[in-house]
Amino acid sequence: MPLKKTAIQQTNDFLLNDEIYRMIFETANEGIVLADNQGIILLANTKFAKLVGYRKNEIIGKNLDFFVFKDELTSYYKRIELQNNGVKGHYERRLVSKNNDIVWVSISTAPFKNPKNSFIGFLAMYMEITEKKTIENALIKSENRFCLIAKNSTDAISCFSIEGIISYISPACVRQFGYKVAEVLGRHIFQFIHPDDIEKVLNCSNKTLPYADLTAIVLRIRHKDGFYIWCESNGRAVLDKTTGEIKEYQFASRDITLRIRSEEELKESRANLFALFESTNDCIWSVDSTNFGIVEFNSALYYGIRKCLGIDIKCNMTPSEFFPTAKATEWQNLYNTALLKKKINVEYYFEEIDATFELSLNAITKDEEIIGISAFARNITKRKREEAELKAYKSHLEELVKRRTIMLEEVNHKLVVELARQKESEEKIMELLEKEKELNELKSHFISVASHEFRTPLTVVLSSTELLERYGNDWSSEKLNKQIKKIKKTTLHLNDIVSDILTISRTENGNITFTPQNINIKKLCISILEDINHILTVKHTLTFEFKAPRQIYFLDGKLIQYLLSNLLSNAVKYSPNGGNVILHVKPENNNLVFKISDEGIGIPEKDQIYLFDPFHRGSNIGDIQGTGLGMSIIKRSIELHSGKLFCDSSEGKGTSFTVFIPINK
């Protein structure tokens, strides 16, 4: 012990005999310790005493290992050996204070010699770095959490510098955009962004991100295969805590391609609906459920009200604002009935213009609460007059047929007598006919069908001609033109029958041509549906669903028009009680698929095997007219396209025809 005191005293005399050195030693910001080659503390300043929480007199004479954290003692002893060999050192270590608190310090050591240049120990400088280590550990944990989130997130996470150089991409980026990590890191962010979206990214980075915690933009990012993916990207600027400058940008991007496409389709659908709303000749409007004020209306209603009542209709106008009291009450009663029954269909006579309208009122609901009424009005005055005229003409025809029937019965009686006389000769003829039965069976069937199909239009032509002969000089030019149009319409129908017969003939002989070209299939379908409209009744609902991504296809327009026209007209014709008639068009497995569905009489199962035989007709068609040729021509039209036709039908429930036409990708 006396020897140690002597060493301590010598050190004090050596270091502190100068007032300047003493001042530096005591006022230094770092803890300073002088220890011998065993680690025994010979001298320590006030700063070191504060670091470990002891008084200086409690420190002098203790070994430095007394203050070292137990897990670092092995490292401490190795350092002592190096220092005794004259090696300088700089390292970090944990000390234990008097209160058992862990104190992180940065230590710099150097050998210490006396004036005689003899090694007496080492000098150690201690700088507390506890706060720095706490921040570093928190940063490591934060980075670990960020890496964990980035690796498991379904969003594509990326980081890039203020110069735009990419420094990090998450695994989701690799999965979503197809690049390997090495193909992206170090490249500029603009190499992967659609040229039209670069300005948007620049504005976001320079004008928005520095002043906002999080900013969202929508942009297109290029996939490795060359196509672009719509993404919603949320970005933020990471600032340097010391300077406040932007260090980098971080973005999380989510694929919203499907959402963008859906929004575009919805926008197109709304535009089409508005165009239909404005272009129709029918009056369409809606009213609220409180005072029946008008909410929306189309041009047909606006100009119709102006023409009839001389009023410019406006939103929020109630029936009492443009109708007399009695008429306004009548309309309020109609609206109240619609609210009560949810839906009503009535014929409404507008005496101001001597016109009859077909009126449909439907309750509008939102969250199961009625908020208004939608109204649809169609002028059926012409139709009602034509129905009355048709009824009168039908009565006349029935009388004419009755007289013709009596005449035919008389002729038939004479024929029976004549046939009896010719019985013997006929039996001989029948023997000859029996030998040619197979050939004549087809001809007889054709004559039977053709006679049936020709007879009705010919009777109409004959009747119209007789009327012209009898009353033509007394009729007005309007009535004359009406009869002439009827004859013309009937003649065109006869021409269609002959055309079907010629077409099936060319089909059987292989003379029908196949001439494909680029056609707008959507416009063709709309044109066909417009032609079909004239045979619809009020009981029918015609629906068109077009879900193809493009409209132009390489097909034979004439053949496609023929098969769609026939299938749609059959759907209407064989649905005498009305119902839904649907044309659905969509692509499927390199085919353009046309599906025509109805809710008509259906095809009996026993007749379905003869569906494509010429002249064959279903056993349940009753008095519905037809030649039985259409399906044969349709089948040939599809075969020329190398396509397929499938039929799904149940008697009494309806029929669905599905046509598959191959198309190029």
XYZ file of C-alpha atoms in Angstrom:
665
model
C 0.000 0.000 0.000
C 2.778 2.563 0.760
C 4.296 1.781 -2.646
C 0.997 2.630 -4.392
C 0.735 5.905 -2.496
C 4.216 6.756 -3.565
C 3.285 6.049 -7.230
C 0.140 8.171 -6.919
C 2.067 10.971 -5.283
C 4.698 10.860 -7.989
C 2.037 11.062 -10.667
C 0.373 14.018 -8.964
C 3.676 15.788 -8.668
C 4.426 15.104 -12.336
C 1.064 16.065 -13.849
C -0.324 18.703 -11.571
C 2.682 20.752 -10.547
C 1.763 23.150 -13.343
C -1.384 25.248 -12.749
C -2.205 25.229 -16.475
C -2.169 21.428 -16.668
C -4.297 21.254 -13.533
C -6.880 23.616 -15.044
C -7.038 21.610 -18.303
C -7.271 18.328 -16.411
C -10.175 19.460 -14.228
C -12.175 21.470 -16.756
C -12.003 19.012 -19.664
C -15.379 17.857 -21.143
C -14.112 14.272 -21.172
C -13.387 12.057 -18.210
C -9.608 11.589 -17.842
C -7.975 8.659 -16.009
C -4.329 7.745 -15.491
C -3.812 4.064 -14.604
C -0.769 1.878 -14.128
C -0.003 -1.180 -16.194
C -2.341 -3.285 -13.997
C -5.260 -0.939 -14.511
C -5.051 0.629 -11.035
C -6.373 4.191 -11.169
C -3.636 6.633 -10.187
C -5.474 9.824 -11.069
C -9.020 10.762 -12.243
C -10.686 14.104 -12.952
C -14.113 15.381 -11.812
C -15.793 14.564 -15.161
C -14.913 10.868 -14.850
C -16.153 10.847 -11.236
C -19.518 12.220 -12.447
C -19.693 9.578 -15.222
C -19.479 6.703 -12.722
C -21.257 8.498 -9.819
C -18.416 8.215 -7.254
C -16.367 10.810 -5.414
C -12.807 11.135 -6.616
C -11.349 9.806 -3.364
C -13.521 6.662 -3.838
C -12.064 6.103 -7.307
C -8.300 6.509 -6.696
C -6.646 3.133 -6.084
C -9.474 1.058 -7.643
C -8.862 -1.123 -10.679
C -10.678 0.017 -13.816
C -12.302 -3.431 -14.085
C -14.413 -2.371 -11.065
C -16.359 -0.021 -13.374
C -16.463 -2.266 -16.491
C -19.752 -4.051 -17.400
C -19.307 -7.740 -16.618
C -19.959 -8.949 -20.194
C -17.027 -6.854 -21.426
C -14.340 -7.858 -18.871
C -12.610 -10.284 -21.257
C -12.306 -7.548 -23.864
C -11.034 -5.144 -21.163
C -8.156 -7.456 -20.122
C -7.059 -7.894 -23.727
C -6.972 -4.122 -24.081
C -4.716 -3.838 -20.963
C -2.202 -6.213 -22.584
C -2.172 -4.140 -25.802
C -1.773 -0.883 -23.865
C 1.142 -2.307 -21.844
C 2.840 -2.984 -25.186
C 2.540 0.687 -26.077
C -0.471 0.320 -28.455
C -2.845 3.253 -28.664
C -6.584 2.480 -28.791
C -10.024 3.910 -29.576
C -13.130 1.862 -28.759
C -16.564 1.907 -27.130
C -17.451 0.272 -23.818
C -20.157 0.050 -21.196
C -19.411 1.162 -17.622
C -21.506 0.571 -14.510
C -22.206 3.595 -12.312
C -22.604 3.640 -8.576
C -26.403 3.440 -9.094
C -25.908 0.385 -11.333
C -26.858 2.400 -14.434
C -25.212 1.437 -17.721
C -23.097 4.287 -19.124
C -21.870 4.019 -22.737
C -18.485 5.708 -23.285
C -16.061 6.237 -26.157
C -12.511 5.595 -24.891
C -9.191 6.786 -26.335
C -6.016 5.394 -24.700
C -2.293 6.138 -25.059
C 0.849 4.964 -23.184
C 2.079 7.414 -20.486
C 5.774 7.933 -19.635
C 7.570 9.956 -16.947
C 10.241 12.598 -17.714
C 12.808 9.844 -17.762
C 10.858 8.255 -20.635
C 9.954 5.266 -18.485
C 6.511 3.617 -19.069
C 4.410 4.137 -15.941
C 0.923 3.347 -17.259
C -1.634 4.663 -19.731
C -3.828 7.720 -20.076
C -7.526 7.174 -20.955
C -10.043 9.774 -22.181
C -13.746 8.939 -21.592
C -16.572 10.604 -23.600
C -20.150 9.682 -22.696
C -22.136 8.409 -25.730
C -25.162 6.897 -23.942
C -27.647 9.131 -25.797
C -25.966 8.414 -29.142
C -26.104 4.635 -28.548
C -29.778 4.881 -27.509
C -30.545 6.702 -30.766
C -28.501 4.185 -32.778
C -30.318 1.234 -31.166
C -33.690 2.872 -31.800
C -32.659 3.478 -35.411
C -31.627 -0.169 -35.817
C -34.965 -1.321 -34.402
C -36.787 1.120 -36.679
C -34.850 -0.129 -39.705
C -35.597 -3.723 -38.732
C -39.294 -2.922 -38.437
C -39.203 -1.128 -41.797
C -37.493 -4.127 -43.432
C -40.034 -6.506 -41.890
C -42.952 -4.391 -43.144
C -41.381 -3.893 -46.576
C -40.674 -7.611 -47.049
C -44.187 -8.689 -46.082
C -46.228 -5.825 -47.521
C -48.353 -6.462 -50.619
C -47.648 -2.849 -51.652
C -44.511 -2.204 -53.698
C -42.181 -0.100 -51.502
C -39.292 1.856 -53.033
C -36.765 4.505 -51.959
C -34.862 6.911 -54.164
C -32.569 9.897 -53.660
C -33.413 13.523 -54.371
C -31.577 13.009 -57.692
C -34.047 10.196 -58.507
C -31.604 7.275 -58.133
C -33.312 4.155 -56.742
C -31.696 2.823 -53.567
C -34.221 0.200 -52.404
C -37.155 -1.887 -53.685
C -39.224 -4.362 -51.665
C -39.985 -7.989 -52.710
C -43.473 -6.810 -53.734
C -41.814 -4.603 -56.393
C -40.136 -7.671 -57.851
C -43.418 -9.631 -57.898
C -45.536 -6.756 -59.203
C -43.278 -5.332 -61.936
C -41.182 -8.369 -62.911
C -37.689 -6.843 -62.424
C -34.854 -8.344 -60.426
C -33.412 -6.140 -57.674
C -30.102 -5.722 -59.537
C -31.980 -4.502 -62.639
C -33.466 -1.588 -60.695
C -31.013 -0.379 -58.040
C -28.866 2.537 -59.188
C -31.163 3.435 -62.085
C -33.192 6.638 -62.360
C -36.831 6.447 -61.285
C -37.997 8.108 -64.538
C -36.780 5.075 -66.517
C -39.780 3.162 -65.126
C -42.499 5.856 -65.201
C -44.774 6.576 -68.156
C -43.533 9.727 -69.983
C -46.913 11.429 -69.520
C -46.676 10.992 -65.722
C -43.122 12.331 -65.172
C -44.320 15.928 -64.725
C -46.798 14.701 -62.121
C -43.985 13.005 -60.141
C -41.782 16.115 -60.370
C -44.566 18.332 -59.029
C -45.249 15.879 -56.220
C -41.552 15.618 -55.236
C -40.727 19.324 -55.462
C -43.956 21.074 -54.455
C -45.957 18.716 -52.266
C -43.860 16.099 -50.463
C -41.517 18.564 -48.674
C -44.552 20.183 -46.991
C -46.823 17.166 -46.340
C -46.486 14.051 -44.213
C -47.959 11.819 -46.933
C -49.016 12.504 -50.524
C -50.925 10.219 -52.926
C -50.587 10.303 -56.715
C -51.863 8.048 -59.496
C -49.344 7.106 -62.181
C -48.306 4.359 -64.600
C -45.224 2.213 -63.911
C -43.633 0.113 -66.649
C -43.542 -3.678 -66.205
C -40.454 -5.565 -67.344
C -42.501 -6.973 -70.262
C -43.114 -3.451 -71.581
C -46.720 -2.773 -70.595
C -47.720 -0.190 -67.981
C -49.491 -0.815 -64.679
C -51.738 1.843 -63.131
C -50.659 2.428 -59.523
C -51.775 4.541 -56.584
C -48.572 5.651 -54.845
C -48.325 7.183 -51.375
C -45.045 9.003 -50.852
C -43.205 10.963 -48.194
C -39.954 12.876 -47.972
C -37.392 11.683 -45.382
C -35.582 14.668 -43.824
C -32.117 14.869 -42.285
C -32.688 15.580 -38.583
C -29.617 17.746 -38.371
C -29.899 19.911 -41.482
C -33.618 19.551 -42.235
C -32.753 18.797 -45.860
C -34.459 15.979 -47.816
C -32.358 12.790 -47.691
C -34.587 10.544 -49.828
C -38.137 9.812 -50.945
C -40.123 6.720 -49.941
C -43.117 5.457 -51.929
C -45.619 2.611 -51.429
C -47.393 1.720 -54.698
C -50.531 -0.402 -55.159
C -51.788 -1.884 -58.470
C -55.124 -0.196 -59.347
C -55.266 -1.212 -63.035
C -58.550 -3.074 -62.585
C -60.058 -0.106 -60.733
C -58.990 2.315 -63.501
C -60.501 0.049 -66.165
C -63.719 -0.265 -64.178
C -63.908 3.528 -63.805
C -63.396 3.985 -67.559
C -66.086 1.396 -68.349
C -68.426 3.072 -65.868
C -67.759 6.480 -67.442
C -68.489 5.074 -70.911
C -71.634 3.361 -69.650
C -72.853 6.608 -68.082
C -72.134 8.513 -71.306
C -74.061 5.925 -73.328
C -76.935 6.034 -70.876
C -77.067 9.838 -71.023
C -76.961 9.768 -74.838
C -79.846 7.296 -74.849
C -81.685 9.414 -72.277
C -81.392 12.507 -74.474
C -81.843 10.915 -77.915
C -85.042 8.946 -77.282
C -88.372 10.322 -78.501
C -90.020 9.047 -75.335
C -90.505 11.453 -72.427
C -88.459 10.538 -69.346
C -88.388 12.366 -66.010
C -88.200 11.875 -62.265
C -89.859 13.606 -59.301
C -89.169 13.687 -55.572
C -91.436 11.865 -53.132
C -92.505 14.905 -51.093
C -94.198 17.487 -53.323
C -93.551 15.675 -56.639
C -91.229 18.438 -57.873
C -89.320 17.536 -61.042
C -85.724 16.419 -60.396
C -84.531 15.409 -63.872
C -86.025 15.398 -67.362
C -84.938 14.804 -70.947
C -85.265 16.978 -74.037
C -88.318 15.086 -75.287
C -90.284 16.099 -72.172
C -89.030 19.706 -72.290
C -90.092 20.316 -75.897
C -93.246 18.233 -75.486
C -94.481 20.376 -72.558
C -93.493 23.563 -74.388
C -95.457 22.462 -77.479
C -98.538 21.280 -75.576
C -98.756 23.821 -72.746
C -96.471 26.645 -73.860
C -94.423 26.304 -70.660
C -90.628 25.990 -70.249
C -90.353 23.207 -67.709
C -87.746 23.603 -64.943
C -86.441 21.518 -62.069
C -88.494 21.577 -58.837
C -91.699 22.494 -60.706
C -94.729 20.661 -59.269
C -97.804 19.506 -61.241
C -99.803 22.514 -60.008
C -97.298 24.888 -61.645
C -98.046 23.800 -65.219
C -101.439 22.008 -65.002
C -104.905 23.287 -64.097
C -106.063 22.307 -60.612
C -108.102 19.275 -61.726
C -105.323 17.962 -63.937
C -102.695 18.608 -61.238
C -104.784 16.610 -58.737
C -105.045 13.790 -61.270
C -101.247 13.655 -61.606
C -100.730 13.808 -57.840
C -103.069 10.822 -57.496
C -101.034 8.931 -60.113
C -97.797 9.675 -58.243
C -99.333 8.634 -54.896
C -100.510 5.361 -56.437
C -96.980 4.720 -57.722
C -95.573 5.335 -54.221
C -98.096 2.900 -52.779
C -97.759 0.133 -55.383
C -94.083 0.788 -56.234
C -94.899 0.442 -59.953
C -97.871 1.244 -62.193
C -98.472 1.106 -65.971
C -101.455 2.997 -67.398
C -102.669 4.531 -70.631
C -103.132 8.265 -70.217
C -105.241 10.405 -72.575
C -103.988 13.965 -73.051
C -107.065 15.808 -74.298
C -105.161 19.068 -74.950
C -103.479 17.448 -77.961
C -105.871 14.528 -78.516
C -103.126 11.989 -77.863
C -102.805 8.752 -75.857
C -99.638 7.936 -73.919
C -98.361 4.718 -72.418
C -97.284 5.815 -68.932
C -94.985 3.854 -66.598
C -94.270 5.098 -63.045
C -91.705 3.365 -60.803
C -90.708 4.143 -57.226
C -87.022 5.073 -56.701
C -85.534 3.629 -53.506
C -82.317 4.255 -51.622
C -81.382 2.190 -48.584
C -84.913 0.676 -48.716
C -86.465 4.165 -48.481
C -88.534 5.625 -51.337
C -86.969 8.933 -52.397
C -88.774 9.608 -55.665
C -90.498 8.328 -58.795
C -89.135 7.707 -62.294
C -91.586 8.261 -65.150
C -91.651 7.083 -68.755
C -94.224 8.206 -71.330
C -94.540 7.000 -74.926
C -96.964 8.438 -77.468
C -99.075 5.498 -78.708
C -101.744 7.540 -80.488
C -100.746 6.221 -83.898
C -100.636 2.664 -82.620
C -104.072 2.947 -81.024
C -105.546 4.282 -84.258
C -103.882 1.554 -86.261
C -105.217 -1.058 -83.827
C -108.739 0.288 -84.324
C -108.328 0.249 -88.089
C -106.813 -3.225 -87.925
C -109.736 -4.459 -85.870
C -112.207 -3.113 -88.440
C -110.196 -4.551 -91.295
C -109.936 -7.891 -89.506
C -113.722 -7.972 -89.193
C -114.018 -7.250 -92.916
C -111.532 -10.016 -93.729
C -113.377 -12.493 -91.532
C -116.572 -11.757 -93.466
C -114.710 -12.086 -96.736
C -113.176 -15.369 -95.638
C -116.608 -16.632 -94.604
C -117.963 -15.963 -98.113
C -114.882 -17.473 -99.704
C -115.309 -20.530 -97.471
C -118.859 -21.084 -98.720
C -117.613 -20.806 -102.284
C -114.762 -23.216 -101.537
C -117.179 -25.710 -99.981
C -119.274 -25.654 -103.143
C -116.195 -26.113 -105.278
C -115.005 -28.824 -102.936
C -118.303 -30.710 -103.324
C -117.914 -30.593 -107.097
C -114.303 -31.765 -106.722
C -115.404 -34.689 -104.559
C -117.795 -35.771 -107.263
C -115.126 -35.323 -109.907
C -112.561 -37.145 -107.774
C -114.894 -40.081 -107.408
C -115.083 -40.334 -111.161
C -111.315 -40.186 -111.429
C -110.650 -42.648 -108.627
C -109.673 -45.473 -110.900
C -107.161 -43.375 -112.842
C -105.766 -41.866 -109.631
C -105.047 -45.306 -108.199
C -102.863 -45.993 -111.180
C -101.117 -42.669 -110.748
C -100.564 -43.378 -107.034
C -98.800 -46.589 -107.944
C -96.339 -44.557 -110.014
C -96.000 -41.905 -107.330
C -95.264 -44.542 -104.705
C -92.178 -45.570 -106.658
C -90.845 -42.031 -106.535
C -91.892 -41.411 -102.933
C -88.496 -40.565 -101.532
C -87.829 -37.819 -104.090
C -91.350 -36.420 -104.073
C -91.530 -36.347 -100.272
C -89.056 -33.474 -100.149
C -90.794 -31.660 -102.995
C -94.214 -32.142 -101.394
C -92.906 -30.775 -98.110
C -91.490 -27.758 -99.888
C -94.767 -27.122 -101.744
C -96.714 -27.455 -98.493
C -94.510 -24.954 -96.650
C -94.230 -22.554 -99.578
C -98.007 -22.657 -100.174
C -98.656 -21.916 -96.513
C -96.165 -19.046 -96.477
C -97.312 -17.605 -99.835
C -101.031 -17.938 -99.165
C -101.387 -15.387 -96.366
C -99.421 -12.554 -98.046
C -101.100 -13.309 -101.390
C -104.502 -13.108 -99.706
C -103.485 -9.735 -98.256
C -102.350 -8.525 -101.689
C -105.572 -9.818 -103.290
C -107.754 -8.175 -100.657
C -105.893 -4.853 -100.894
C -106.150 -4.959 -104.699
C -109.902 -5.574 -104.561
C -110.320 -2.691 -102.140
C -108.391 -0.431 -104.501
C -110.545 -1.527 -107.429
C -113.800 -0.914 -105.554
C -113.066 2.186 -103.513
C -109.829 3.583 -104.943
C -111.538 6.498 -106.694
C -113.325 7.552 -103.494
C -110.397 7.287 -101.101
C -108.071 10.074 -100.059
C -104.455 9.997 -101.220
C -103.387 9.110 -97.633
C -105.602 6.013 -97.564
C -104.521 5.031 -101.069
C -100.878 5.305 -100.033
C -101.586 3.192 -96.969
C -103.018 0.364 -99.090
C -100.145 0.644 -101.552
C -97.630 0.468 -98.664
C -99.411 -2.622 -97.327
C -99.145 -4.297 -100.744
C -95.487 -3.269 -100.942
C -94.759 -4.588 -97.425
C -96.465 -7.899 -98.213
C -94.570 -8.160 -101.507
C -91.286 -7.589 -99.653
C -92.261 -10.383 -97.246
C -92.845 -12.686 -100.244
C -89.471 -11.595 -101.565
C -87.849 -12.579 -98.220
C -89.441 -16.041 -98.448
C -88.166 -16.496 -102.012
C -84.751 -15.201 -100.882
C -84.654 -17.827 -98.089
C -85.520 -20.558 -100.585
C -82.813 -19.369 -103.010
C -80.298 -19.077 -100.167
C -80.921 -22.645 -98.969
C -80.646 -23.763 -102.597
C -77.253 -22.062 -102.969
C -76.195 -23.494 -99.625
C -77.093 -27.035 -100.672
C -75.263 -26.560 -104.003
C -72.188 -25.023 -102.298
C -72.586 -21.729 -104.166
C -72.822 -19.445 -101.114
C -69.702 -17.223 -100.767
C -67.685 -16.386 -97.640
C -66.234 -12.833 -97.757
C -64.761 -11.761 -94.402
C -63.619 -8.209 -93.789
C -63.099 -5.819 -90.876
C -66.534 -4.821 -89.561
C -67.755 -2.894 -86.518
C -69.646 -5.688 -84.808
C -71.178 -3.388 -82.167
C -72.682 -1.065 -84.794
C -73.908 -4.107 -86.763
C -75.664 -5.474 -83.659
C -77.276 -2.102 -82.939
C -78.483 -1.877 -86.559
C -79.995 -5.376 -86.355
C -81.694 -4.561 -83.037
C -83.203 -1.418 -84.569
C -84.665 -3.589 -87.361
C -86.018 -6.070 -84.789
C -87.760 -3.283 -82.852
C -90.627 -3.102 -85.362
C -91.791 -6.653 -84.527
C -91.624 -6.185 -80.751
C -94.753 -5.899 -78.675
C -95.233 -4.081 -75.395
C -94.816 -7.433 -73.692
C -91.276 -7.812 -74.954
C -88.101 -6.390 -73.430
C -85.068 -6.261 -75.725
C -81.673 -6.139 -73.989
C -78.235 -5.706 -75.562
C -75.048 -6.471 -73.577
C -71.742 -5.792 -75.377
C -68.706 -6.736 -73.263
C -65.986 -7.032 -75.915
C -62.843 -4.853 -75.395
C -62.907 -3.803 -79.059
C -65.542 -3.358 -81.744
C -63.745 -4.235 -85.032
C -63.507 -7.937 -86.037
C -62.623 -9.774 -89.276
C -65.932 -11.468 -90.165
C -68.417 -11.835 -93.029
C -70.871 -9.039 -92.211
C -73.686 -10.362 -94.399
C -73.589 -13.850 -92.869
C -73.327 -12.489 -89.323
C -76.240 -10.123 -90.005
C -78.331 -12.981 -91.431
C -77.747 -15.381 -88.531
C -78.251 -12.708 -85.806
C -81.360 -11.282 -87.520
C -82.905 -14.753 -87.830
C -82.067 -15.825 -84.275
C -83.379 -12.553 -82.800
C -86.552 -12.492 -84.934
C -87.174 -16.156 -83.972
C -86.678 -15.220 -80.293
C -89.403 -12.562 -80.631
C -91.686 -14.594 -82.924
C -91.659 -17.692 -80.718
C -92.279 -15.640 -77.556
C -95.947 -14.750 -78.218
C -96.510 -13.957 -74.558
C -93.563 -11.544 -74.484
C -90.712 -11.677 -71.986
C -86.998 -10.832 -72.108
C -85.052 -11.142 -75.365
C -81.309 -10.748 -74.760
C -78.354 -10.383 -77.125
C -75.057 -10.815 -75.255
C -71.687 -10.344 -77.044
C -68.323 -11.097 -75.442
C -64.886 -12.618 -76.281
C -64.031 -16.030 -74.842
C -60.983 -18.252 -75.561
C -60.171 -16.717 -78.986
C -63.852 -16.761 -79.963
C -66.409 -14.004 -80.311
C -69.489 -15.358 -78.536
C -73.054 -14.318 -79.420
C -75.738 -15.501 -77.016
C -79.414 -14.967 -77.905
C -81.890 -15.865 -75.153
C -85.678 -15.681 -74.882
C -88.471 -16.756 -72.530
C -90.728 -18.146 -75.233
C -92.384 -21.461 -76.018
C -89.096 -23.365 -76.252
C -88.243 -26.337 -78.510
C -89.566 -29.794 -77.571
C -86.789 -32.291 -76.940
C -88.061 -34.608 -79.698
C -87.756 -31.768 -82.266
C -84.243 -30.662 -81.306
C -82.507 -33.424 -83.302
C -84.202 -32.095 -86.477
C -83.414 -28.470 -85.671
C -81.232 -27.920 -88.743
C -83.215 -30.010 -91.244
C -84.686 -27.869 -94.063
C -88.453 -27.250 -93.761
C -88.685 -28.897 -90.334
C -90.687 -26.935 -87.766
C -91.409 -27.588 -84.089
C -94.469 -29.525 -83.049
C -95.555 -26.790 -80.606
C -95.518 -23.730 -82.906
C -99.277 -23.632 -83.494
C -100.196 -21.017 -86.090
C -96.876 -19.115 -85.915
C -95.687 -18.561 -89.494
C -92.320 -19.709 -90.832
C -90.623 -21.756 -93.574
C -88.310 -23.937 -91.509
C -85.334 -22.798 -93.627
C -83.705 -20.236 -91.338
C -81.818 -22.617 -89.031
C -80.318 -24.486 -92.021
C -78.918 -21.221 -93.409
C -77.723 -20.137 -89.953
C -75.873 -23.440 -89.510
C -74.142 -23.018 -92.874
C -73.214 -19.371 -92.092
C -71.549 -20.486 -88.837
C -69.742 -23.377 -90.530
C -68.263 -20.967 -93.117
C -66.713 -19.080 -90.154
C -65.443 -22.444 -88.741
C -67.659 -21.698 -85.767
C -70.022 -23.670 -83.550
C -73.656 -23.350 -82.478
C -75.162 -24.696 -79.247
C -78.826 -24.780 -78.296
C -80.227 -24.969 -74.783
C -84.029 -25.124 -74.698
C -86.858 -26.319 -72.464
C -90.393 -26.437 -73.709
C -92.453 -23.677 -72.137
C -89.424 -21.996 -70.516
C -87.490 -20.500 -73.414
C -84.483 -21.032 -75.660
C -80.840 -19.945 -75.637
C -78.599 -20.133 -78.738
C -74.838 -19.664 -78.242
C -72.687 -18.986 -81.321
C -68.876 -19.306 -81.164
C -67.038 -17.521 -84.024
C -63.212 -17.915 -84.023
C -61.291 -14.622 -84.062
C -57.641 -13.606 -84.174
C -56.092 -12.332 -80.968
